[in-house]
Tab-separated table of C-alpha atoms and ligand atoms in Angstrom:
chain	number	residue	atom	x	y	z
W	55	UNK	CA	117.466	89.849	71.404
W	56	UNK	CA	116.156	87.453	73.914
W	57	UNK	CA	117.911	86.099	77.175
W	58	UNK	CA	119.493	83.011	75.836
W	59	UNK	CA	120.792	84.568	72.593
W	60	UNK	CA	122.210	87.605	74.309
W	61	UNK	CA	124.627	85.675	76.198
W	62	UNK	CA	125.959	84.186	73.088
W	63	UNK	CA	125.792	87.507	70.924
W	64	UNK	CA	124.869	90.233	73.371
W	65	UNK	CA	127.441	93.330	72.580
W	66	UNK	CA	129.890	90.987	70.441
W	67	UNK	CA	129.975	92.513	67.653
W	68	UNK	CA	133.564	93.614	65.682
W	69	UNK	CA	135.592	91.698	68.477
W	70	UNK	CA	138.642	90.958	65.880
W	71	UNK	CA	138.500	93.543	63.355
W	72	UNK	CA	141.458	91.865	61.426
W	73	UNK	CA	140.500	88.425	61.022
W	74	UNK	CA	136.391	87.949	61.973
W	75	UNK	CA	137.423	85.164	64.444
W	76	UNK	CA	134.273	84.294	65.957
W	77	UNK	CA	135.486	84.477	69.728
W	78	UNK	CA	137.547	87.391	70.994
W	79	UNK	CA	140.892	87.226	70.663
W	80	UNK	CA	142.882	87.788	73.718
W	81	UNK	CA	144.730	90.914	73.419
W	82	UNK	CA	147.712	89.824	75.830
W	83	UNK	CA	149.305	92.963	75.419
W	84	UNK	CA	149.851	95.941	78.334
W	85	UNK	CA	149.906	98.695	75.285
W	86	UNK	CA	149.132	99.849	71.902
W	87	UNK	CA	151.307	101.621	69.242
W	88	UNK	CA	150.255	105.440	68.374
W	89	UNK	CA	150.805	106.795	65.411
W	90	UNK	CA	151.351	110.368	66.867
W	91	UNK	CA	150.463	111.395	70.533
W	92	UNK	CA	147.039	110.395	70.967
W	93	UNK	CA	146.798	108.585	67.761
W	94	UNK	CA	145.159	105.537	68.716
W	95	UNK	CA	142.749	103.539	67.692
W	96	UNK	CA	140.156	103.058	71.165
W	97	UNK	CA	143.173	101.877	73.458
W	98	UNK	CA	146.361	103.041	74.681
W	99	UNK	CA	147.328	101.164	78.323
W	100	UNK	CA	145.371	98.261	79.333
W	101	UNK	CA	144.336	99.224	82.583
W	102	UNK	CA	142.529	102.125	81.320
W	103	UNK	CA	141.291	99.588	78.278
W	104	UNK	CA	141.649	96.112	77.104
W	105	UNK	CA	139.890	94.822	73.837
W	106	UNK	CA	138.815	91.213	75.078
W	107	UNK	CA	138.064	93.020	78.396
W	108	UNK	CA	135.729	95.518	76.415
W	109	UNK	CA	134.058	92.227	75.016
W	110	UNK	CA	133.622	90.845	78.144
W	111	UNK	CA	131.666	94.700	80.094
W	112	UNK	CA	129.319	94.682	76.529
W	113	UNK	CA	128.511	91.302	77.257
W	114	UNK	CA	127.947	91.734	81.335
W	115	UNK	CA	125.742	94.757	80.455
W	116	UNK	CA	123.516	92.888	77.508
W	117	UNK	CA	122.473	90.384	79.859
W	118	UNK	CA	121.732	92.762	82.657
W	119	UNK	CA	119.785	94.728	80.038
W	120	UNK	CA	122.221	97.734	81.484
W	121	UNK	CA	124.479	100.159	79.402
W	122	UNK	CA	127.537	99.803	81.000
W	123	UNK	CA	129.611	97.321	82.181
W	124	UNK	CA	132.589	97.275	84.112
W	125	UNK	CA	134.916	94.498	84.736
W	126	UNK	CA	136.995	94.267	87.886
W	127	UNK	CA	139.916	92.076	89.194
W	128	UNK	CA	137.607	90.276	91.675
W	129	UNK	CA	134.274	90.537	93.084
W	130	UNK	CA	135.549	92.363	96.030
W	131	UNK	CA	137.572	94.921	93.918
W	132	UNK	CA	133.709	95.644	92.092
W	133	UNK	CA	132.575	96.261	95.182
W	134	UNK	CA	135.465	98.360	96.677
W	135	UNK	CA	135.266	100.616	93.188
W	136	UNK	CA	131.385	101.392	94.113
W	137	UNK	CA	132.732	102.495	97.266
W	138	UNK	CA	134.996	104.872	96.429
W	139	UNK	CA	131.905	106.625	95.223
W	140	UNK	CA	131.814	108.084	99.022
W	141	UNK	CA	133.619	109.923	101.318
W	142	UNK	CA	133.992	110.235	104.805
W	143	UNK	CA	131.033	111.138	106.973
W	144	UNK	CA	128.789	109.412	104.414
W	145	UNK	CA	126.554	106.650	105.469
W	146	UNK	CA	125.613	103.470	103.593
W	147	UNK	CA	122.883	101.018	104.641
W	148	UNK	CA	123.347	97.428	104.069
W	149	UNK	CA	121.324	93.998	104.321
W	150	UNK	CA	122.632	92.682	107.788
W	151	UNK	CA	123.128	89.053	105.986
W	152	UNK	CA	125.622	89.256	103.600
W	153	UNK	CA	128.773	87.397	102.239
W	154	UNK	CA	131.452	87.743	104.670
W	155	UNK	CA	133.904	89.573	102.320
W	156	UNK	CA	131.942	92.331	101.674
W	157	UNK	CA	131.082	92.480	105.688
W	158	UNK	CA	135.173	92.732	106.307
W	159	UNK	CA	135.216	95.114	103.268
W	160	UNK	CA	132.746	97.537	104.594
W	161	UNK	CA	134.132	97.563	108.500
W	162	UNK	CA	137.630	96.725	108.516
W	163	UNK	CA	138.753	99.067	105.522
W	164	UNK	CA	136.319	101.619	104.555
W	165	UNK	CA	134.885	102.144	107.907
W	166	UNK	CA	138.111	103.374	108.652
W	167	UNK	CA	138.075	106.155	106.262
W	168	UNK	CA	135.369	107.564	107.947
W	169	UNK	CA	132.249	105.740	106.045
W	170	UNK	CA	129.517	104.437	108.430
W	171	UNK	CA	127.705	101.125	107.816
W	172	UNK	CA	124.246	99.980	109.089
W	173	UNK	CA	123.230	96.790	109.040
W	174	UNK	CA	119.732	95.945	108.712
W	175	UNK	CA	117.369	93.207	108.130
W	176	UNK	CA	115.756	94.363	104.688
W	177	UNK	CA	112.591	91.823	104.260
W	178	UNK	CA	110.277	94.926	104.980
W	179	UNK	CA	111.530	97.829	102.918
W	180	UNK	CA	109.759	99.913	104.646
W	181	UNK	CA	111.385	99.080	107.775
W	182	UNK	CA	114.573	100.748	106.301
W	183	UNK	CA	113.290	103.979	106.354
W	184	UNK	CA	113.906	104.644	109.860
W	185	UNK	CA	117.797	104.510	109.214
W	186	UNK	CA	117.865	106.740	106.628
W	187	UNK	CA	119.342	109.901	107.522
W	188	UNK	CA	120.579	113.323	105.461
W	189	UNK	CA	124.255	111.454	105.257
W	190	UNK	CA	122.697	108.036	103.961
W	191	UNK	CA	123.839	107.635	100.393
W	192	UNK	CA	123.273	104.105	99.236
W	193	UNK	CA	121.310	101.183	99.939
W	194	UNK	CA	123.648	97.976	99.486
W	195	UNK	CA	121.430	94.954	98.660
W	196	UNK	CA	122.418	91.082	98.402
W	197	UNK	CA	119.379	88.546	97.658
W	198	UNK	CA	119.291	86.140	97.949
W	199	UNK	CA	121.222	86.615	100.710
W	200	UNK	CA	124.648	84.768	101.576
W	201	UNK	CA	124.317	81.848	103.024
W	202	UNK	CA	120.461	82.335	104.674
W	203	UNK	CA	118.935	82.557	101.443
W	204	UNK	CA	116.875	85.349	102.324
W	205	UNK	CA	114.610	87.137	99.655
W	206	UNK	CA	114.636	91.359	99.637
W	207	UNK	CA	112.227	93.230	97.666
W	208	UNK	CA	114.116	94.844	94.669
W	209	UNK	CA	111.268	96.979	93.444
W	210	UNK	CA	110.558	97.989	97.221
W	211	UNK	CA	113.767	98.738	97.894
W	212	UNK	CA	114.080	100.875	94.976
W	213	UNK	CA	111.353	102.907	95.498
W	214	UNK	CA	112.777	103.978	98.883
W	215	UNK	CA	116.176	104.782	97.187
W	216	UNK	CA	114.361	106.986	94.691
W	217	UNK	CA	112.554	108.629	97.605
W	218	UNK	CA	115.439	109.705	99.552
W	219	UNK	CA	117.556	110.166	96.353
W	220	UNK	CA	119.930	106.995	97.281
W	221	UNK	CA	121.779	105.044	95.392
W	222	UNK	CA	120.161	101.192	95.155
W	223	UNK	CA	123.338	98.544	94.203
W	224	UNK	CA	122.285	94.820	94.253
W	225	UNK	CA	124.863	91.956	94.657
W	226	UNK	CA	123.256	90.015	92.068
W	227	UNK	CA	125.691	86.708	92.238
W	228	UNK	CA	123.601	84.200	93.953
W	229	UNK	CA	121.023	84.935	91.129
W	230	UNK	CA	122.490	85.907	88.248
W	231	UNK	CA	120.763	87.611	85.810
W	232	UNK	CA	119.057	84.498	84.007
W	233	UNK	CA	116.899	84.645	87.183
W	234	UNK	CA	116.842	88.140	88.310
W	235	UNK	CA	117.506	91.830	86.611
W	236	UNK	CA	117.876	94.082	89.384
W	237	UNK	CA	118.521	97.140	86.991
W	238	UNK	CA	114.584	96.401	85.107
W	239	UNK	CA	113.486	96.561	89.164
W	240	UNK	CA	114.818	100.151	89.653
W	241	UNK	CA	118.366	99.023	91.116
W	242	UNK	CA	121.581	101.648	90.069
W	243	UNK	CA	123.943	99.591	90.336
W	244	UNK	CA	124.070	95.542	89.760
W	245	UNK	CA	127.226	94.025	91.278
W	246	UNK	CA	128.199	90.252	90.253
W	247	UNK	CA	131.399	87.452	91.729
W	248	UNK	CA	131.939	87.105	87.939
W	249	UNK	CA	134.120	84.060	89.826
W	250	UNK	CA	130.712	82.584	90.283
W	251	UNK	CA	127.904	81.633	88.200
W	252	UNK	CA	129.089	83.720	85.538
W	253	UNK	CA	132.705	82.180	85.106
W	254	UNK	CA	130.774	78.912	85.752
W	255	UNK	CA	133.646	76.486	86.285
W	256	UNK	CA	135.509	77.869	89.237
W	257	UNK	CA	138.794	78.434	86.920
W	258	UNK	CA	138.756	82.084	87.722
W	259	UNK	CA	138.404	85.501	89.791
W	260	UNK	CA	136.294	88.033	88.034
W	261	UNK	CA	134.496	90.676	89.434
W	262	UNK	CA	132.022	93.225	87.096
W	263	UNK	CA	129.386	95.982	87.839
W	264	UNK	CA	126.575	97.268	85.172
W	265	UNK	CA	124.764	100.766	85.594
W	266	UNK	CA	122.313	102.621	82.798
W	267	UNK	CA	123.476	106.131	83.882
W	268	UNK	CA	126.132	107.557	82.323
W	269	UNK	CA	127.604	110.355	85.054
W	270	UNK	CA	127.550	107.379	87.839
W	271	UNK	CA	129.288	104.860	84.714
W	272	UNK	CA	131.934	107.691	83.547
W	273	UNK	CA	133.062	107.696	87.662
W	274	UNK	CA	133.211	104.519	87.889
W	275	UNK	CA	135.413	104.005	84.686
W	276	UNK	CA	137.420	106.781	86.637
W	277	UNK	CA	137.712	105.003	89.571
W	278	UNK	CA	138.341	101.458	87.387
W	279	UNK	CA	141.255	103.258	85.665
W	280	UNK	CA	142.523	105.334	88.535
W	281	UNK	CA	142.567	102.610	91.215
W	282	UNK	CA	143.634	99.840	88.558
W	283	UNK	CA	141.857	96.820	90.258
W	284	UNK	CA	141.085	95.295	86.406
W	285	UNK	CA	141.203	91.759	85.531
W	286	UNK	CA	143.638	90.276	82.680
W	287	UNK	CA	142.417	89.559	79.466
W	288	UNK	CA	142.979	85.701	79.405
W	289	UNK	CA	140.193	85.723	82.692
W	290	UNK	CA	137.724	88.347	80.867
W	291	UNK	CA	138.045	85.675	77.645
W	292	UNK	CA	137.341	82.516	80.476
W	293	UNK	CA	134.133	84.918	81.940
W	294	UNK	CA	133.077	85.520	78.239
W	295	UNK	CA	132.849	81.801	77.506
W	296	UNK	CA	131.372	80.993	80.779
W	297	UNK	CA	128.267	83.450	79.948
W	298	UNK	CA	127.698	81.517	76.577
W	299	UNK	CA	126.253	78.635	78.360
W	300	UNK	CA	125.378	80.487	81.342
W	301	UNK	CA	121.557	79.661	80.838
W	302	UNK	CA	121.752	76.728	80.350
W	303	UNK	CA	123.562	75.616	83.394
W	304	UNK	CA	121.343	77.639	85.421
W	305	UNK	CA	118.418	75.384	84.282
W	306	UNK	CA	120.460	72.357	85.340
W	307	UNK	CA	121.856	73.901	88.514
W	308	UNK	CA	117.723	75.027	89.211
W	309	UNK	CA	116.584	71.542	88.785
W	310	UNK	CA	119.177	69.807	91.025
W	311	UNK	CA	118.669	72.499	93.784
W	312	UNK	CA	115.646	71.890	94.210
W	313	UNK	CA	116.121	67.933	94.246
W	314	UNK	CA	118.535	68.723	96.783
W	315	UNK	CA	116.264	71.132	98.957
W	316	UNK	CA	113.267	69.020	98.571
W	317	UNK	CA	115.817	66.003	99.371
W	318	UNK	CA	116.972	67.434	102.625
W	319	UNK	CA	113.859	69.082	104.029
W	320	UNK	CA	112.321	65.113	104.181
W	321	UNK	CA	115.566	63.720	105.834
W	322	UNK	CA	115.679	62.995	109.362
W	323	UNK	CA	119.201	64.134	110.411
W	324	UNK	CA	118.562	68.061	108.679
W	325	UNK	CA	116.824	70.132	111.035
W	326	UNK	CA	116.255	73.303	108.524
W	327	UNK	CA	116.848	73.769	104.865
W	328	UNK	CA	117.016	77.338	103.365
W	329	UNK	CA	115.850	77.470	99.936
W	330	UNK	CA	114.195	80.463	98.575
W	331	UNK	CA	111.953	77.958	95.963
W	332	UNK	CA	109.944	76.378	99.362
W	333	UNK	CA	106.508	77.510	99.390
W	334	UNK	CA	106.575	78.343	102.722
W	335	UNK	CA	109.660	80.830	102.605
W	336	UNK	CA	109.087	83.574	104.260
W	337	UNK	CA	109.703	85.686	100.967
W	338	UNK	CA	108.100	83.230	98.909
W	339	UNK	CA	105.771	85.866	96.843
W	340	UNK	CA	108.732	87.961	96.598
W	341	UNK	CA	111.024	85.347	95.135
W	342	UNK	CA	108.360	84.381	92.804
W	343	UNK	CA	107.712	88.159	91.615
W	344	UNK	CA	111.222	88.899	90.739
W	345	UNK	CA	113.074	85.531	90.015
W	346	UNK	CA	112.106	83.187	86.940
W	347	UNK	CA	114.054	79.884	88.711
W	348	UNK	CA	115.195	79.998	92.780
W	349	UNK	CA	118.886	78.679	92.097
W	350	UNK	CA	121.017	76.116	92.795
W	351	UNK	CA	122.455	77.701	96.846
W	352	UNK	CA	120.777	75.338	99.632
W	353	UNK	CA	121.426	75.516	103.509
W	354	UNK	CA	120.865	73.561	106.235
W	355	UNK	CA	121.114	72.702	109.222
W	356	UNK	CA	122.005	69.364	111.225
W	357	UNK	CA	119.258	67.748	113.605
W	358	UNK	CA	122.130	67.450	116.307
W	359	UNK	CA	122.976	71.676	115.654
W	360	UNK	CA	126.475	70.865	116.594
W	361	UNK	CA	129.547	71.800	114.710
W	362	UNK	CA	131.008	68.266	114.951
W	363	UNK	CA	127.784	67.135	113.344
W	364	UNK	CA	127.830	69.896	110.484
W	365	UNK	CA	132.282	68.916	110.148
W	366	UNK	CA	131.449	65.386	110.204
W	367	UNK	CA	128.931	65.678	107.110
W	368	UNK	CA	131.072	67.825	104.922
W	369	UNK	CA	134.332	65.411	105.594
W	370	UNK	CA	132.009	62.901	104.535
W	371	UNK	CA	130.802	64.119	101.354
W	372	UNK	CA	132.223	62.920	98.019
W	373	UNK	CA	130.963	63.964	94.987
W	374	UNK	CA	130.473	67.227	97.069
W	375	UNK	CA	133.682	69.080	97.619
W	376	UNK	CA	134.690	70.771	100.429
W	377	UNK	CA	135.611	74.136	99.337
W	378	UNK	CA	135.143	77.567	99.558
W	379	UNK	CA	133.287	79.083	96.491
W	380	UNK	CA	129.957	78.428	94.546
W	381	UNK	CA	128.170	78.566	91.261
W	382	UNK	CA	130.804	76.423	89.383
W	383	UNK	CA	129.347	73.259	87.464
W	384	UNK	CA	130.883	71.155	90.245
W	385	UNK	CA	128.769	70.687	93.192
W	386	UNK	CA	130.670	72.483	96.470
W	387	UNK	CA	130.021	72.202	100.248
W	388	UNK	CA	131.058	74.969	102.532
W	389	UNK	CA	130.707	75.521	106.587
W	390	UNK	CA	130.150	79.484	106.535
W	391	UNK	CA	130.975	79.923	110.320
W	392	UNK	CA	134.846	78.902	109.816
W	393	UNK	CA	134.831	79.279	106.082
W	394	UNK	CA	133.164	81.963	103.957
W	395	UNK	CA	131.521	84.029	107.151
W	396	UNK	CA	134.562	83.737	109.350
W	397	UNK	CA	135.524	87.533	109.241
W	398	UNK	CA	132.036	88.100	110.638
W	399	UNK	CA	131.986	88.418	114.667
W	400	UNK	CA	130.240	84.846	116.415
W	401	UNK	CA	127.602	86.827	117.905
W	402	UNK	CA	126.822	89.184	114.977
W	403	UNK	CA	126.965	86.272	112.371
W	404	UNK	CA	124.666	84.008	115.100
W	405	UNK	CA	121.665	86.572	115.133
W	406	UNK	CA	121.136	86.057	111.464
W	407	UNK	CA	121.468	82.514	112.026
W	408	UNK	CA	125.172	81.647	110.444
W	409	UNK	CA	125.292	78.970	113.331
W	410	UNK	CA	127.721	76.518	113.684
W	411	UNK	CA	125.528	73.599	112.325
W	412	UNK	CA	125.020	75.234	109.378
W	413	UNK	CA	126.380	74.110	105.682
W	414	UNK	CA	125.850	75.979	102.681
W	415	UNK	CA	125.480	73.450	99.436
W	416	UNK	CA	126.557	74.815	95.813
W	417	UNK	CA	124.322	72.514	94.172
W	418	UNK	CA	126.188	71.811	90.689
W	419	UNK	CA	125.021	70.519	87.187
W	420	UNK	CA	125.937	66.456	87.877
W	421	UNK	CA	123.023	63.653	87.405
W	422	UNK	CA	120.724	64.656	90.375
W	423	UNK	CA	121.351	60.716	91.690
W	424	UNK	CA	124.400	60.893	92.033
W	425	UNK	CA	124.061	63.743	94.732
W	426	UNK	CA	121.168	62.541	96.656
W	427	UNK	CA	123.071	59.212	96.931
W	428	UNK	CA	126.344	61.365	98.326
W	429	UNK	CA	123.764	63.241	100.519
W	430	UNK	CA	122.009	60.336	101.919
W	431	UNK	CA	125.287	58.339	102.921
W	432	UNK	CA	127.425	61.765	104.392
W	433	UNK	CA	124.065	62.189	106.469
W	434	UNK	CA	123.794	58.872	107.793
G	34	PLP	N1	129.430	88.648	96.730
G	34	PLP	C1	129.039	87.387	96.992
G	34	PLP	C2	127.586	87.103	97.197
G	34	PLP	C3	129.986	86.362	97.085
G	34	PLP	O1	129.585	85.117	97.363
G	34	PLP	C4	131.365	86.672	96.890
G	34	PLP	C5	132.397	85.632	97.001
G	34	PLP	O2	132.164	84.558	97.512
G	34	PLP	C6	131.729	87.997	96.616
G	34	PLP	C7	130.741	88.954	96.533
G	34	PLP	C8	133.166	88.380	96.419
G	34	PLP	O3	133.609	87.990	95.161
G	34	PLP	P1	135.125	87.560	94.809
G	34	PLP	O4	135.426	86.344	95.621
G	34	PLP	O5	135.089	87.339	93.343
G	34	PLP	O6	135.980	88.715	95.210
């Protein structure tokens, strides 16, 4: 099956053994009757299994071209599962531009139980290497990056993981995996915001991981079931329908991000735009080696570099809305340094260049006009 049919058909097959109903039901139910002890028939308590759930992790790991899937209650509870993987004393190495959650994640809880963080800058793989150490276990990946738009070399990356016998995990939210399939470039572990791009029309939290091997996939169903972070079956059923069109809104939201980018980069009042489709990003051949489309996630700077300046443009905005969030068909304006990257420390989030003129643009699917016009007029 090819890309666009998969996330209409990929791993829904026998969702409603009763009455063929073409979508899912939505098995609102905590348990299932057994005939005898252990007489079930695939699912007993719905946090160790969920039908429309189980539709929703076939379909997450067609479209990564993985195995497994595994869907969580949020993005963050995907990523605290692959963390559980460790224990104390282990280290993990992570790109030092990432989305704020994760940051707090990493230092303010599991840091605590004894698991050490680095936090590098990951455009030359190789560079990496000289962190790695005989506690390193993982390499924790996010690219495009959150909010700089940086590009990191997947298939690098991974062949430094295999070398040292790491795991590789890739955030793959920003991208998605109509652009990018971290798991074909040697990645273990693909993590999505399912409350993204995936979702599509910011109506719910959803968080999902997909893996090929089956030891690291039976662990994590372990951890899934033992730690009970899972997601309801009325928001799996919202994700599932949000992946049937999720191609083609990533075409639209591809085309208006880069109206937007191009739009900005030409306008007086922005001093930089980030945008990994630009042919002078610094990642450029990387971006075009592993991404079919560059996305619809644009920063930029104001000329003046002042937070009034960046406040004053996203107060103004109106088809924009201010709000935390991205990837829903609604276009979305966010100020990371008091919004999304908030948890990070000023001076840490300042060296990767989260100033406080910057504003990070969810470009949605609405007539590309219409959002240069609301661009144009917040600007000036
Ligand atoms: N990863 C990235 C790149 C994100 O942007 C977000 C949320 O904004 C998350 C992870 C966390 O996901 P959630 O908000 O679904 O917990």
């Amino acid at each position: 099956m090819k890309f666009n049919t998969k996330t209409i058909h990929g791993g829904q097959h026998d969702t409603d053994p009763a009455f063929e109903s073409v979508m899912p039901p939505i098995y609102q139910t905590s348990t299932y009757k057994q005939s005898t002890p252990g007489g079930h028939k695939g699912f007993e308590y719905s946090r160790s299994g969920n039908p429309t759930r189980a539709a929703l992790e076939r379909s997450l790991a067609s479209i990564e071209n993985g195995k497994f899937g595994l869907g969580f209650g949020s993005g963050l509870a995907a990523i605290d599962a692959v963390l559980k993987l460790f224990k104390s004393g282990d280290e993990i190495i992570s790109t030092n531009d990432l989305y704020g959650g994760s940051y707090r994640l990493f230092t303010k809880i599991f840091q605590d139980f004894g698991i050490k963080f680095r936090f590098v800058s990951m455009e030359n793989a190789g560079e990496v290497e000289q962190y790695i150490n005989e506690n390193t276990k993982m390499i924790w990946v996010e690219t495009p990056t959150n909010p700089m738009m940086n590009i990191i070399d997947i298939e690098a990356m991974s062949r430094v993981a295999k070398k040292y016998n790491l795991l590789l995990a890739v955030d793959n939210t920003f991208a998605t995996a109509y652009l990018q399939r971290p798991l074909e470039l040697g990645a273990d572990i693909v993590m999505h915001s399912a409350t993204k791009y995936l979702g599509g029309h910011s109506d719910v939290v959803l968080g999902s991981l997909v893996v090929n091997d089956q030891k690291l996939a039976e662990r994590l169903y372990f951890i899934q079931k033992a730690s009970g972070a899972v997601p309801g079956p009325q928001d799996c059923f919202l994700v599932l329908r949000g992946i049937k069109t999720l191609h083609l809104r990533m075409q639209r939201h591809c085309e208006n991000g880069e109206a937007v980018a191009r739009f900005l980069k030409d306008h007086p009042k922005v001093d930089k735009v980030y945008w990994p489709g630009f042919e002078d990003h610094p990642n450029h051949e990387v971006v075009k080696k592993q991404m079919s489309g560059f996305g619809g996630m644009v920063s930029l700077t104001t000329a003046e570099g002042t937070l009034e300046s960046a406040v004053s443009f996203v107060e103004k905005l109106k088809v924009f809305t201010l709000a935390e969030s991205l990837g829903g068909v609604e276009s979305l304006a966010g100020h990371p340094a008091t919004m999304t990257h908030a948890s990070i420390p000023k001076e840490e989030r300042e060296k990767t260049g989260i100033v406080d003129s910057l504003i990070r643009l969810s470009v949605g699917i609405e007539d590309e006009e219409d959002l240069l016009n609301d661009l144009k007029q917040a600007l000036e």
